[in-house]
PDB file of N, CA and C and ligand atoms in Angstrom:
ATOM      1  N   UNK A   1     122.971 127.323  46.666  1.00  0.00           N
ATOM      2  CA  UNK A   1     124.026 127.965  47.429  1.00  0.00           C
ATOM      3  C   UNK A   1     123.450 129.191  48.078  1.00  0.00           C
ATOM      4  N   UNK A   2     123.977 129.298  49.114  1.00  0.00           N
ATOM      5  CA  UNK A   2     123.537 130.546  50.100  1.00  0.00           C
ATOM      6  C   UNK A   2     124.659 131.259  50.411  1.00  0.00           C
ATOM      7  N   UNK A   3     124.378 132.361  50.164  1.00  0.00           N
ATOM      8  CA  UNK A   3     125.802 133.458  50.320  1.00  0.00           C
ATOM      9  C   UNK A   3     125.552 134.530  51.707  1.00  0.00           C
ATOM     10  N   UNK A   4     126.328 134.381  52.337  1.00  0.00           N
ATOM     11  CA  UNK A   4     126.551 135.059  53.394  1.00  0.00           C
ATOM     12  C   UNK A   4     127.737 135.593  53.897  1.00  0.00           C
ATOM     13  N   UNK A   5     127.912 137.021  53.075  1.00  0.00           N
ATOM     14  CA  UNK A   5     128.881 137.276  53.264  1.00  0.00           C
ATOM     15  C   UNK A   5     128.961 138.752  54.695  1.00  0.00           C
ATOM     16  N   UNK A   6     129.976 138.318  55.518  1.00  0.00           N
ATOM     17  CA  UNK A   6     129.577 139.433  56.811  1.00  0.00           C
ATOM     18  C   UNK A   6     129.913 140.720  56.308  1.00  0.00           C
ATOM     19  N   UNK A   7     129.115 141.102  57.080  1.00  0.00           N
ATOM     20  CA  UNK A   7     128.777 142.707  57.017  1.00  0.00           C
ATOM     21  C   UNK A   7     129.630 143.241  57.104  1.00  0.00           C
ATOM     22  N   UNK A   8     130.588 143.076  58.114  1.00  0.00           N
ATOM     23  CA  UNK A   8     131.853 144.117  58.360  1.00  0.00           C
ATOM     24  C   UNK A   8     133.542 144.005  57.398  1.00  0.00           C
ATOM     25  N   UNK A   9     132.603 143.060  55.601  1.00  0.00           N
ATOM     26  CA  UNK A   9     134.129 142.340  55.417  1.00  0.00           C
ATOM     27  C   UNK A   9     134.115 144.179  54.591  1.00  0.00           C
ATOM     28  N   UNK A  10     135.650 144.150  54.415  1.00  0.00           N
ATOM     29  CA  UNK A  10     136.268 145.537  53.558  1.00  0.00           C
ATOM     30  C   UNK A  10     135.527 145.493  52.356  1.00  0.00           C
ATOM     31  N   UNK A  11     134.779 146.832  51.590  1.00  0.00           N
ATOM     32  CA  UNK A  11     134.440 146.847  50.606  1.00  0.00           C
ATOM     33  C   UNK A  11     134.993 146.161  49.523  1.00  0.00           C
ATOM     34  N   UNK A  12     136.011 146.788  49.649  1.00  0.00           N
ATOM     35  CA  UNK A  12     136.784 146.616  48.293  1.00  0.00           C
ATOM     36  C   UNK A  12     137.182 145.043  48.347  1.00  0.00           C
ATOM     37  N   UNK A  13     137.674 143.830  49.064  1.00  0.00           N
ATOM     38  CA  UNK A  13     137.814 142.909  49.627  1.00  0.00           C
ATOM     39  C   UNK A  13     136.591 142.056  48.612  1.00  0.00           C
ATOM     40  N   UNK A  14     134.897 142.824  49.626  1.00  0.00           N
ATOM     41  CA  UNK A  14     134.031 141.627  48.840  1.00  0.00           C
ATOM     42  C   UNK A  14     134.208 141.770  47.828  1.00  0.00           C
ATOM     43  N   UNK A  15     134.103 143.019  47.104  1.00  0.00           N
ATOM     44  CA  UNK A  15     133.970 143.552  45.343  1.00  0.00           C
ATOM     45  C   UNK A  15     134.920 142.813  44.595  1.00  0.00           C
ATOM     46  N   UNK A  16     136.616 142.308  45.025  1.00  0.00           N
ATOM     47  CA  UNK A  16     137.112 141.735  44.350  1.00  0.00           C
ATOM     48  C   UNK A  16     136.413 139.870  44.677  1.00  0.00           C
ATOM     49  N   UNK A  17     136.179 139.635  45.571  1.00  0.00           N
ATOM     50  CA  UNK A  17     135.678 138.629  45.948  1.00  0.00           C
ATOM     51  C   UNK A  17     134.721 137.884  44.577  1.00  0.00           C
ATOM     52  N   UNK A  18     133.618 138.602  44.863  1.00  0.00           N
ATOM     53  CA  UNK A  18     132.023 139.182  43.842  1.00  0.00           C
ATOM     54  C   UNK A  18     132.687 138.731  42.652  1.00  0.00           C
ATOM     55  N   UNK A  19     133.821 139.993  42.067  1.00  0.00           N
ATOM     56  CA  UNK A  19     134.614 139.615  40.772  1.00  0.00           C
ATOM     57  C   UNK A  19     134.774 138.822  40.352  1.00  0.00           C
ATOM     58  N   UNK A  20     135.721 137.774  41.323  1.00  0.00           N
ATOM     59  CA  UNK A  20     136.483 136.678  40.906  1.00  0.00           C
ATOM     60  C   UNK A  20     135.541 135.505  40.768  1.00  0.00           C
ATOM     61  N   UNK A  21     134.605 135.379  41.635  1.00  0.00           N
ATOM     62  CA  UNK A  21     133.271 134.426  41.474  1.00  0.00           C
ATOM     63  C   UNK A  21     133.164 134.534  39.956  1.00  0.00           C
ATOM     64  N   UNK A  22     132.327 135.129  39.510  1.00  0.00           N
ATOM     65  CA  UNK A  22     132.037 135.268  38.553  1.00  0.00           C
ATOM     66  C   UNK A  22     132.476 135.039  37.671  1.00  0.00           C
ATOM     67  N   UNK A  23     133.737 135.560  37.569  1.00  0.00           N
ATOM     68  CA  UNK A  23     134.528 134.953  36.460  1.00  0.00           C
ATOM     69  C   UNK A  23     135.021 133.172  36.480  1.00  0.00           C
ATOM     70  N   UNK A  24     134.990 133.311  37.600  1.00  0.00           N
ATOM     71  CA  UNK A  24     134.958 131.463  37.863  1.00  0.00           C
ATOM     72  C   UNK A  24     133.672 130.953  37.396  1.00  0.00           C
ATOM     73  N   UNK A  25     132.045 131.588  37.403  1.00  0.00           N
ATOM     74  CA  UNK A  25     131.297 131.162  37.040  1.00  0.00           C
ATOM     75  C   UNK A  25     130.993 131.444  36.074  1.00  0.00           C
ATOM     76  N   UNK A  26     131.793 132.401  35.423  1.00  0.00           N
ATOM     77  CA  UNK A  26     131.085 132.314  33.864  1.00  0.00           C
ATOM     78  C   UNK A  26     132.748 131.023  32.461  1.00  0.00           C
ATOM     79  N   UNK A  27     133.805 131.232  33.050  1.00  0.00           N
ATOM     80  CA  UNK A  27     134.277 129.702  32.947  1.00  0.00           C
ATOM     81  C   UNK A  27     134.378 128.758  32.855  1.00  0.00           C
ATOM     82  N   UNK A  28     133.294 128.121  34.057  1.00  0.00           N
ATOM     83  CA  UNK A  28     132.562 126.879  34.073  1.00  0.00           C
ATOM     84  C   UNK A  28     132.009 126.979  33.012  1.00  0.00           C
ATOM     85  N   UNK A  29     131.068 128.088  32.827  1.00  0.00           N
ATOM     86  CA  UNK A  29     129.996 128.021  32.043  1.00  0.00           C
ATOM     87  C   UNK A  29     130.411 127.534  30.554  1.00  0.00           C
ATOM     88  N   UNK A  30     131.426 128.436  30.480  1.00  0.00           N
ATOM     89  CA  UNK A  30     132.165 128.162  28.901  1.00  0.00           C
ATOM     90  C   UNK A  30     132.376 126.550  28.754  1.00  0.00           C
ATOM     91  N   UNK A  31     132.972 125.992  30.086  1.00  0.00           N
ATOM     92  CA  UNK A  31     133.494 124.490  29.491  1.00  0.00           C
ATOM     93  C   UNK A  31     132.325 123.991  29.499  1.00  0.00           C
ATOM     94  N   UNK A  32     131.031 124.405  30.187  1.00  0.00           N
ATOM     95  CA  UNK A  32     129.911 123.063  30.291  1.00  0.00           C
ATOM     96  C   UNK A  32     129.933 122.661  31.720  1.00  0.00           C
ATOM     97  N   UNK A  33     130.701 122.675  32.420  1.00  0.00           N
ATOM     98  CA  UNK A  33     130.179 121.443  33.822  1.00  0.00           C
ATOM     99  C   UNK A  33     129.807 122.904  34.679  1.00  0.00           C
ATOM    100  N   UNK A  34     129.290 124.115  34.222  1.00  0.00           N
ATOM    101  CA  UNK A  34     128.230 125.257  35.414  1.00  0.00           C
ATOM    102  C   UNK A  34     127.222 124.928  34.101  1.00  0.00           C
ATOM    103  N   UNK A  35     126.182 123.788  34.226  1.00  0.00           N
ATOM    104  CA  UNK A  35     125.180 124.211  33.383  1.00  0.00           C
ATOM    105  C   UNK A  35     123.766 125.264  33.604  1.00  0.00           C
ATOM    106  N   UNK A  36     123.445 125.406  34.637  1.00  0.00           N
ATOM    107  CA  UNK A  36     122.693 126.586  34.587  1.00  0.00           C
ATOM    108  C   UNK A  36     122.795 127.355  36.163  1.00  0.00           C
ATOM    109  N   UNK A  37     122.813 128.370  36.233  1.00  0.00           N
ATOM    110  CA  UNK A  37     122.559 129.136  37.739  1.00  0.00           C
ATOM    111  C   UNK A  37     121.580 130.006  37.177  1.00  0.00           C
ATOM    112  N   UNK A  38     120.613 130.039  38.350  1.00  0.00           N
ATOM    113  CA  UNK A  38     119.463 131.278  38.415  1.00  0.00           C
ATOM    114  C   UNK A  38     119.608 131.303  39.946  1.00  0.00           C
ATOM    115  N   UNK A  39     119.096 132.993  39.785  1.00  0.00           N
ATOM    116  CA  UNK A  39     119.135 133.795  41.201  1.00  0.00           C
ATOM    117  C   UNK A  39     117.591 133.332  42.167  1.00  0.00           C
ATOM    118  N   UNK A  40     117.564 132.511  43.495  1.00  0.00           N
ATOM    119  CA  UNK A  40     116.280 132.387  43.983  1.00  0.00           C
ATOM    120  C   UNK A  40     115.829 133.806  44.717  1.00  0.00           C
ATOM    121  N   UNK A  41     114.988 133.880  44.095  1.00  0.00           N
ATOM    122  CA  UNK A  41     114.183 135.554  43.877  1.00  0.00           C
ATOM    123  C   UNK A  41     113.733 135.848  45.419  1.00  0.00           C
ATOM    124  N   UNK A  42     114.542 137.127  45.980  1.00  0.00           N
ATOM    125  CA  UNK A  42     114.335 137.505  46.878  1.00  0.00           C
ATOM    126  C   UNK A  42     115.580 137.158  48.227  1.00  0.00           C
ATOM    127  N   UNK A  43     116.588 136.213  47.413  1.00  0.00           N
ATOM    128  CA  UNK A  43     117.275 135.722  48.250  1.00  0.00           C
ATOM    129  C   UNK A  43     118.638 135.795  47.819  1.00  0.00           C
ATOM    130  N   UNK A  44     119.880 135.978  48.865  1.00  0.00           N
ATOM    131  CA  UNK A  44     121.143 136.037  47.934  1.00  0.00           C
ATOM    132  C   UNK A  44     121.274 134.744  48.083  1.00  0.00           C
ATOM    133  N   UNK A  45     121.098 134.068  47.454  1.00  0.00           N
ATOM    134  CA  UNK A  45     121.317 132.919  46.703  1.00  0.00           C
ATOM    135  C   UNK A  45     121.012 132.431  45.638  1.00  0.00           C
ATOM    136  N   UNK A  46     121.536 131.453  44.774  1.00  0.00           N
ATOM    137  CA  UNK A  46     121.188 130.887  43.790  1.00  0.00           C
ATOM    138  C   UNK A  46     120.955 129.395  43.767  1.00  0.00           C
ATOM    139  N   UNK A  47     119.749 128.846  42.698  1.00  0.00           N
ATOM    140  CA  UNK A  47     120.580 127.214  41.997  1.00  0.00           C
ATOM    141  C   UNK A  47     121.113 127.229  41.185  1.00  0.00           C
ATOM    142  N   UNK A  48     122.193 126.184  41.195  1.00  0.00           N
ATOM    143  CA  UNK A  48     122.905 126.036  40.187  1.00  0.00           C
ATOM    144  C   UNK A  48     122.751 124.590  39.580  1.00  0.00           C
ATOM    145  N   UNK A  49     122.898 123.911  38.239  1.00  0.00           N
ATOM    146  CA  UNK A  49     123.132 122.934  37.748  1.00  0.00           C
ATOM    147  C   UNK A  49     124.464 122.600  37.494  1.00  0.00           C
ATOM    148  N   UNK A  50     125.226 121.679  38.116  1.00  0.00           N
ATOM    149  CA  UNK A  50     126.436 121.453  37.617  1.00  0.00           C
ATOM    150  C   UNK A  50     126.625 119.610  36.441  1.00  0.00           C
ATOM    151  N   UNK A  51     127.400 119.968  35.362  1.00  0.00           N
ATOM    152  CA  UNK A  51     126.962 118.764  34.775  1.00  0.00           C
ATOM    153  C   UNK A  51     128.893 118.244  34.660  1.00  0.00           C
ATOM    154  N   UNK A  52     129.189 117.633  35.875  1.00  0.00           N
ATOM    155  CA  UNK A  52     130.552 116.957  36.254  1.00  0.00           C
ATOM    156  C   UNK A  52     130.622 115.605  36.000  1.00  0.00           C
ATOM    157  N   UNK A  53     131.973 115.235  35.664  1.00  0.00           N
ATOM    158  CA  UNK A  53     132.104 113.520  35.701  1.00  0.00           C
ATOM    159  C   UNK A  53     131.673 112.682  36.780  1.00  0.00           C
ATOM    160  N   UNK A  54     132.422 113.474  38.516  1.00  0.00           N
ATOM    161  CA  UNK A  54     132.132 112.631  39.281  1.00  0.00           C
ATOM    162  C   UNK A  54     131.992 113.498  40.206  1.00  0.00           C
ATOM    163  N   UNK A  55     131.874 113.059  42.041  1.00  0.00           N
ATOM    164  CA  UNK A  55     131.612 113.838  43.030  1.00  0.00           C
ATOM    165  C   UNK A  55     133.011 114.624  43.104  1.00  0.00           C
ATOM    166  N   UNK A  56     134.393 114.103  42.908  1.00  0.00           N
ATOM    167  CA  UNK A  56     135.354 114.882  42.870  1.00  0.00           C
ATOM    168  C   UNK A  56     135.803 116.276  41.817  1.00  0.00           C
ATOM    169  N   UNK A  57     135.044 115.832  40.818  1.00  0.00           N
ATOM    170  CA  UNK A  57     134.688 117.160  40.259  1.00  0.00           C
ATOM    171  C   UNK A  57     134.225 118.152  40.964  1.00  0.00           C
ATOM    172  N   UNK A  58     133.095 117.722  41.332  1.00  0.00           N
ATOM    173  CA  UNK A  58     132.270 118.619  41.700  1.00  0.00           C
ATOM    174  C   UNK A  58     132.692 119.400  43.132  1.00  0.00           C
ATOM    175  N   UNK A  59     133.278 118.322  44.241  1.00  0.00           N
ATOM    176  CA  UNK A  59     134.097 119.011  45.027  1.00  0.00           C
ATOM    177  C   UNK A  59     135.208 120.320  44.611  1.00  0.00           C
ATOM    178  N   UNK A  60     135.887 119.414  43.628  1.00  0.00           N
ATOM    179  CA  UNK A  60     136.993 120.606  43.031  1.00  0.00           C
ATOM    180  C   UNK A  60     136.409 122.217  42.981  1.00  0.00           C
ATOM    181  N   UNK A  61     135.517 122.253  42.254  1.00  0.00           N
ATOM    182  CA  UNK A  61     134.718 123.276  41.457  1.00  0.00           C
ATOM    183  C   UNK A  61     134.255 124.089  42.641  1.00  0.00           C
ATOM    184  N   UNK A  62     133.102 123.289  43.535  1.00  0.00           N
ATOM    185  CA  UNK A  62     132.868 124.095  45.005  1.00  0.00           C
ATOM    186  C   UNK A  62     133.801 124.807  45.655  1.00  0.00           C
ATOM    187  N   UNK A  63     134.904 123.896  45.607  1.00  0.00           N
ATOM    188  CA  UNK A  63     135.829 124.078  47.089  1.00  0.00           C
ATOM    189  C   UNK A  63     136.737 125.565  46.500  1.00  0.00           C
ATOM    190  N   UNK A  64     136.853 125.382  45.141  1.00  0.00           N
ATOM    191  CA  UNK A  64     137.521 126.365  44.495  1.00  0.00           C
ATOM    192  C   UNK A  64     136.780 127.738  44.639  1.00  0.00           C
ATOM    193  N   UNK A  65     135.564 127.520  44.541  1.00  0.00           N
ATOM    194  CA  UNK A  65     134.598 129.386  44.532  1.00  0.00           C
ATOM    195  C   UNK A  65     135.652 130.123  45.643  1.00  0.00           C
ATOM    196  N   UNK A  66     135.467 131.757  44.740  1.00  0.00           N
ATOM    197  CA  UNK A  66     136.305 132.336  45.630  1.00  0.00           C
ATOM    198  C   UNK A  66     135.287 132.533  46.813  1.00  0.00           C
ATOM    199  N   UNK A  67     133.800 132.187  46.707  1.00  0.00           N
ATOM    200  CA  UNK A  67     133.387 133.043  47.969  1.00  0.00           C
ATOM    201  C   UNK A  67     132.697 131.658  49.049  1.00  0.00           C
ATOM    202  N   UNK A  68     133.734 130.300  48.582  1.00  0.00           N
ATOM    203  CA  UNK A  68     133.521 129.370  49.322  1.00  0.00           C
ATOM    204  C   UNK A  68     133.154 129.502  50.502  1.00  0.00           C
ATOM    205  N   UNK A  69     133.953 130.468  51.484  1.00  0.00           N
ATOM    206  CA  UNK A  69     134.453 130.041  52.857  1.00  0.00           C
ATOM    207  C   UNK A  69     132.980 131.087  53.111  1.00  0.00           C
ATOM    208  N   UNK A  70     131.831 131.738  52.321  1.00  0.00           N
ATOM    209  CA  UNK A  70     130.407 132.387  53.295  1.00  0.00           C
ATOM    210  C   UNK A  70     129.865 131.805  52.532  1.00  0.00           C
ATOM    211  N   UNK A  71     129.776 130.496  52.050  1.00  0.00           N
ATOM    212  CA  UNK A  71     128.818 129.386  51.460  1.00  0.00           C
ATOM    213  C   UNK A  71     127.994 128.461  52.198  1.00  0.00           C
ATOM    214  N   UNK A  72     126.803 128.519  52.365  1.00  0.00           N
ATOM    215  CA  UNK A  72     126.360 127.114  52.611  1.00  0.00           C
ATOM    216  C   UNK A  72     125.936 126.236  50.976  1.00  0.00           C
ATOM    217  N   UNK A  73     126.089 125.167  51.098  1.00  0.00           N
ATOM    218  CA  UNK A  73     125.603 124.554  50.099  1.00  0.00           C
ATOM    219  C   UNK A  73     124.875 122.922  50.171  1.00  0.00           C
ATOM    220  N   UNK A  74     123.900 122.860  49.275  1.00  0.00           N
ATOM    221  CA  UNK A  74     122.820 121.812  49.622  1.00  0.00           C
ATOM    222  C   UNK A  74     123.170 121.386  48.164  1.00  0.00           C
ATOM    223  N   UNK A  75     123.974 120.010  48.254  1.00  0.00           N
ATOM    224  CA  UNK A  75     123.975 119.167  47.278  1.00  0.00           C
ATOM    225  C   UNK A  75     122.832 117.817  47.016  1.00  0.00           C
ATOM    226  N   UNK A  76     122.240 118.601  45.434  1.00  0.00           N
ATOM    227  CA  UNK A  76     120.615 117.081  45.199  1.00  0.00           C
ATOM    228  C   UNK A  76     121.607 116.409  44.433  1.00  0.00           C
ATOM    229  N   UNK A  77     122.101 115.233  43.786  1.00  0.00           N
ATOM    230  CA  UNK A  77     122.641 114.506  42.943  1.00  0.00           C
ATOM    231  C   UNK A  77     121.123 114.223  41.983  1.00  0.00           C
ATOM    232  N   UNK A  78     121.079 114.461  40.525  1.00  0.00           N
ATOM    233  CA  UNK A  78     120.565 114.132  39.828  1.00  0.00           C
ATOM    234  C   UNK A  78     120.425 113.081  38.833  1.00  0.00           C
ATOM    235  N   UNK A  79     119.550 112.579  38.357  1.00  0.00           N
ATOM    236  CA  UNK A  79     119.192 111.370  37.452  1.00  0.00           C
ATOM    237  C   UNK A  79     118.134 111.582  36.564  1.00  0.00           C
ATOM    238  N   UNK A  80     118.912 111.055  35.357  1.00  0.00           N
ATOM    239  CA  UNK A  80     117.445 111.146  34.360  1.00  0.00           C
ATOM    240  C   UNK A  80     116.215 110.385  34.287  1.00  0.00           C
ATOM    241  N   UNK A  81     115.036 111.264  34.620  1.00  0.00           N
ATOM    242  CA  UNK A  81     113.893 110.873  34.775  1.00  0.00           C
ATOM    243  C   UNK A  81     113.506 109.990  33.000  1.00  0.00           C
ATOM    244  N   UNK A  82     112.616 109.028  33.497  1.00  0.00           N
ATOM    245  CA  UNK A  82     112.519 108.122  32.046  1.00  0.00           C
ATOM    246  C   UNK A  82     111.166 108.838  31.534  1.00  0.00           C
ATOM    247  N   UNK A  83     110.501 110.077  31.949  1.00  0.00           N
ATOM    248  CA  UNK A  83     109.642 110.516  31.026  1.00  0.00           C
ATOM    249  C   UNK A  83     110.244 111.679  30.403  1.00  0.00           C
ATOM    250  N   UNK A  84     111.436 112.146  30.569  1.00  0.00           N
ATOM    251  CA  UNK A  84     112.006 113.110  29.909  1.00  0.00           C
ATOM    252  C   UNK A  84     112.195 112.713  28.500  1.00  0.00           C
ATOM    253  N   UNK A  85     111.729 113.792  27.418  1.00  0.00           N
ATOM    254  CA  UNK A  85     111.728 113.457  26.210  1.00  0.00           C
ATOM    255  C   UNK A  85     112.708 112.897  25.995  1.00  0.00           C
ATOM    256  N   UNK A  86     114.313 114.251  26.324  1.00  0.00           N
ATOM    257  CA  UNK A  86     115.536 113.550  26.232  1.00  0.00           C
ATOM    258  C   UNK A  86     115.871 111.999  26.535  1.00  0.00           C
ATOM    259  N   UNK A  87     115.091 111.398  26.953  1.00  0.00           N
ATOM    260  CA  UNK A  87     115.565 109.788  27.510  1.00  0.00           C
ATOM    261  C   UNK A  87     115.474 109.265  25.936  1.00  0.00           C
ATOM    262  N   UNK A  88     114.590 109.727  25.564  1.00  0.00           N
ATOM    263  CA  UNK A  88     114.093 108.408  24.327  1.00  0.00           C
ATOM    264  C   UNK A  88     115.542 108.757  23.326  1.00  0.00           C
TER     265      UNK A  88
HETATM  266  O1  LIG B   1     125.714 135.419  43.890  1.00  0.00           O
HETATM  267  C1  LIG B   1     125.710 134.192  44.093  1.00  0.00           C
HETATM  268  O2  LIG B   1     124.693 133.504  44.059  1.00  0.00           O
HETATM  269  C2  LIG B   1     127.019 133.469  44.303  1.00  0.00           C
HETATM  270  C3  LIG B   1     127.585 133.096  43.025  1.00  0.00           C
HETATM  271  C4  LIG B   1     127.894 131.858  42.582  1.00  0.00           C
HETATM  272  C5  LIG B   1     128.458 131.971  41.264  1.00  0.00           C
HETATM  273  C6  LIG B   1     128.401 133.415  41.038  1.00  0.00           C
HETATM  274  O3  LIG B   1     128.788 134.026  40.045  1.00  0.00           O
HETATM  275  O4  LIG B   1     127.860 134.048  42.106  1.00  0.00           O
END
């Protein structure tokens, strides 16, 4: 995810913005389907791992971020690789 939020939005506006993210992402986190976000270094953005039932999950969850609408986002769909220990 790439965050781009404009320059001229009201302080106080992004700050609650910022807030509410967060607490949406640390939520996820609690139930399990935000399994990991790290910050890509140097960039306001992050990856995230999401571990959802289906693509409509995962829509839900996106579409919901409060800071959807200065999002770009690049969805990989993942699969377990068969040399991952976890497989066996
Ligand atoms: O700061 C970001 O990368 C955007 C974001 C997504 C979830 C969160 O808490 O912040």
């Amino acid at each position: 995810m790439n965050v781009t939020i404009p320059p001229g939005l009201d302080p106080g506006v992004r700050a609650d913005l910022v807030a509410r993210e967060k607490e949406y992402c640390r939520d996820l986190q609690r139930s399990g389907e935000w399994a990991h976000i790290w910050r890509c270094a140097g960039q306001y953005a992050n990856l995230s791992v999401f571990d959802v039932a289906d693509n409509e999950a995962l829509h839900r969850i996106l579409w919901n971020l409060p800071l959807f609408p200065y999002l770009s986002v690049e969805i990989t769909p993942l699969a377990q690789h068969p040399s991952d220990l976890a497989a066996d």
